[in-house]
Amino acid sequence: MESSYGNGFNLDRCISAFDRAARTLLGETVARRPSPAERVAEGNIDPAMRRQAAALMRVNHCGEICAQALYQGQALASSNEATKRALDKAADEESDHLAWSAERVKELGGRPSLLNPLWYAGSFALGYVAGRLGDDWNLGFLAETERQVEEHLQGHLERLGDRDTKTRAIVERMRGEEAEHRRTAERLGARELPDAARRAMRLAARLMTTLSYRI
Ligand SMILES: [Fe+2]
Ligand SMILES: [Fe+2]
């Protein structure tokens, strides 16, 4: 039985959100699908390329931590069951992205960003606010996020070079699925965000990617 209070507050959903946050940040997310890198042979990469790839994958892992938090925040705030169900598939795929990128960071000899809890909290709050603004804005925010992630992953593919076949396989699959998430949000009635909001999101994303590349 679910415990609901006034204002749409739901204790069970809050507890499960906390539980999910802890598992996300502790690196306990297990992928439902095999990693796209699994059947790809390790490319011939030198130590400098390996270090760069580890840093880029740390950024992507951090992005996927944010995606978990955004989808969680939205699910907690949104009252439209149909939208929530439609976004579930995207949220499941984001969990796979999270696990795949964590695994690749480790293989490359890197470690996750130390600032992940901070990004999780910020993204959760943003997702929650977007969720409370109503479905059209909520979906608009999601579509714009996915669009920016897609562009960002394209930039990573250009920086990675051709030899790091395993990392490329993961980033390529993620880019394809982020594009699908954007199309899902658009199909469900995403509203176009004002220019100022899009710019603010780019700025926040740049701060996150710059810091998590290093820390
Ligand atoms: Fe993702
Ligand atoms: Fe996505």
PDB file of N, CA, C and O and ligand atoms in Angstrom, residues 60 63-64 67 71 90 93-98 146 149 153 174-175 177-178 181, ligand 1:
ATOM      1  N   ASN A  60      31.196  11.393 -19.198  1.00  0.00           N
ATOM      2  CA  ASN A  60      29.949  10.738 -19.620  1.00  0.00           C
ATOM      3  C   ASN A  60      29.274  10.007 -18.475  1.00  0.00           C
ATOM      4  O   ASN A  60      28.043  10.009 -18.370  1.00  0.00           O
ATOM      5  N   GLY A  63      27.543  12.526 -16.576  1.00  0.00           N
ATOM      6  CA  GLY A  63      26.319  12.902 -17.307  1.00  0.00           C
ATOM      7  C   GLY A  63      25.215  11.888 -17.065  1.00  0.00           C
ATOM      8  O   GLY A  63      24.044  12.256 -16.918  1.00  0.00           O
ATOM      9  N   GLU A  64      25.579  10.632 -17.003  1.00  0.00           N
ATOM     10  CA  GLU A  64      24.572   9.590 -16.779  1.00  0.00           C
ATOM     11  C   GLU A  64      24.074   9.596 -15.338  1.00  0.00           C
ATOM     12  O   GLU A  64      22.928   9.264 -15.071  1.00  0.00           O
ATOM     13  N   ALA A  67      21.534  12.134 -15.529  1.00  0.00           N
ATOM     14  CA  ALA A  67      20.333  11.630 -16.206  1.00  0.00           C
ATOM     15  C   ALA A  67      19.475  10.832 -15.232  1.00  0.00           C
ATOM     16  O   ALA A  67      18.248  10.974 -15.198  1.00  0.00           O
ATOM     17  N   TYR A  71      15.640  12.046 -14.348  1.00  0.00           N
ATOM     18  CA  TYR A  71      14.465  11.184 -14.561  1.00  0.00           C
ATOM     19  C   TYR A  71      13.784  10.861 -13.235  1.00  0.00           C
ATOM     20  O   TYR A  71      12.569  10.774 -13.157  1.00  0.00           O
ATOM     21  N   ALA A  90      13.074   5.122 -21.358  1.00  0.00           N
ATOM     22  CA  ALA A  90      14.265   5.973 -21.456  1.00  0.00           C
ATOM     23  C   ALA A  90      15.074   5.865 -20.161  1.00  0.00           C
ATOM     24  O   ALA A  90      16.299   5.736 -20.189  1.00  0.00           O
ATOM     25  N   GLU A  93      17.075   2.741 -20.066  1.00  0.00           N
ATOM     26  CA  GLU A  93      18.254   2.813 -20.941  1.00  0.00           C
ATOM     27  C   GLU A  93      19.343   3.674 -20.313  1.00  0.00           C
ATOM     28  O   GLU A  93      20.533   3.378 -20.436  1.00  0.00           O
ATOM     29  N   GLU A  94      18.935   4.713 -19.598  1.00  0.00           N
ATOM     30  CA  GLU A  94      19.927   5.561 -18.916  1.00  0.00           C
ATOM     31  C   GLU A  94      20.675   4.745 -17.854  1.00  0.00           C
ATOM     32  O   GLU A  94      21.858   4.969 -17.622  1.00  0.00           O
ATOM     33  N   SER A  95      19.981   3.799 -17.217  1.00  0.00           N
ATOM     34  CA  SER A  95      20.658   2.952 -16.227  1.00  0.00           C
ATOM     35  C   SER A  95      21.726   2.100 -16.900  1.00  0.00           C
ATOM     36  O   SER A  95      22.813   1.897 -16.345  1.00  0.00           O
ATOM     37  N   ASP A  96      21.419   1.598 -18.096  1.00  0.00           N
ATOM     38  CA  ASP A  96      22.435   0.835 -18.840  1.00  0.00           C
ATOM     39  C   ASP A  96      23.611   1.738 -19.192  1.00  0.00           C
ATOM     40  O   ASP A  96      24.769   1.347 -19.032  1.00  0.00           O
ATOM     41  N   HIS A  97      23.313   2.953 -19.649  1.00  0.00           N
ATOM     42  CA  HIS A  97      24.412   3.882 -19.984  1.00  0.00           C
ATOM     43  C   HIS A  97      25.312   4.101 -18.770  1.00  0.00           C
ATOM     44  O   HIS A  97      26.533   4.156 -18.879  1.00  0.00           O
ATOM     45  N   LEU A  98      24.664   4.246 -17.621  1.00  0.00           N
ATOM     46  CA  LEU A  98      25.419   4.502 -16.390  1.00  0.00           C
ATOM     47  C   LEU A  98      26.364   3.330 -16.095  1.00  0.00           C
ATOM     48  O   LEU A  98      27.555   3.531 -15.829  1.00  0.00           O
ATOM     49  N   GLU A 146      18.390  16.059 -23.723  1.00  0.00           N
ATOM     50  CA  GLU A 146      18.843  14.964 -24.590  1.00  0.00           C
ATOM     51  C   GLU A 146      19.522  15.515 -25.850  1.00  0.00           C
ATOM     52  O   GLU A 146      20.500  14.960 -26.319  1.00  0.00           O
ATOM     53  N   VAL A 149      22.992  16.520 -24.850  1.00  0.00           N
ATOM     54  CA  VAL A 149      23.838  15.353 -24.580  1.00  0.00           C
ATOM     55  C   VAL A 149      24.286  14.723 -25.904  1.00  0.00           C
ATOM     56  O   VAL A 149      25.441  14.324 -26.068  1.00  0.00           O
ATOM     57  N   LEU A 153      28.059  14.127 -27.018  1.00  0.00           N
ATOM     58  CA  LEU A 153      28.632  12.808 -27.324  1.00  0.00           C
ATOM     59  C   LEU A 153      29.255  12.805 -28.716  1.00  0.00           C
ATOM     60  O   LEU A 153      30.274  12.163 -28.950  1.00  0.00           O
ATOM     61  N   MET A 174      25.182   5.152 -27.049  1.00  0.00           N
ATOM     62  CA  MET A 174      24.527   6.114 -26.157  1.00  0.00           C
ATOM     63  C   MET A 174      23.981   7.292 -26.965  1.00  0.00           C
ATOM     64  O   MET A 174      22.848   7.717 -26.773  1.00  0.00           O
ATOM     65  N   ARG A 175      24.785   7.768 -27.910  1.00  0.00           N
ATOM     66  CA  ARG A 175      24.332   8.907 -28.721  1.00  0.00           C
ATOM     67  C   ARG A 175      23.037   8.552 -29.455  1.00  0.00           C
ATOM     68  O   ARG A 175      22.097   9.335 -29.480  1.00  0.00           O
ATOM     69  N   GLU A 177      20.777   6.376 -28.613  1.00  0.00           N
ATOM     70  CA  GLU A 177      19.639   6.243 -27.695  1.00  0.00           C
ATOM     71  C   GLU A 177      19.213   7.592 -27.120  1.00  0.00           C
ATOM     72  O   GLU A 177      18.026   7.812 -26.885  1.00  0.00           O
ATOM     73  N   GLU A 178      20.175   8.505 -26.909  1.00  0.00           N
ATOM     74  CA  GLU A 178      19.784   9.846 -26.423  1.00  0.00           C
ATOM     75  C   GLU A 178      18.909  10.530 -27.483  1.00  0.00           C
ATOM     76  O   GLU A 178      17.932  11.210 -27.155  1.00  0.00           O
ATOM     77  N   HIS A 181      15.546   9.221 -27.101  1.00  0.00           N
ATOM     78  CA  HIS A 181      14.878   9.794 -25.920  1.00  0.00           C
ATOM     79  C   HIS A 181      14.324  11.176 -26.250  1.00  0.00           C
ATOM     80  O   HIS A 181      13.238  11.546 -25.815  1.00  0.00           O
TER      81      HIS A 181
HETATM   82 FE    FE B   1      22.275   8.395 -21.348  1.00  0.00          FE
END
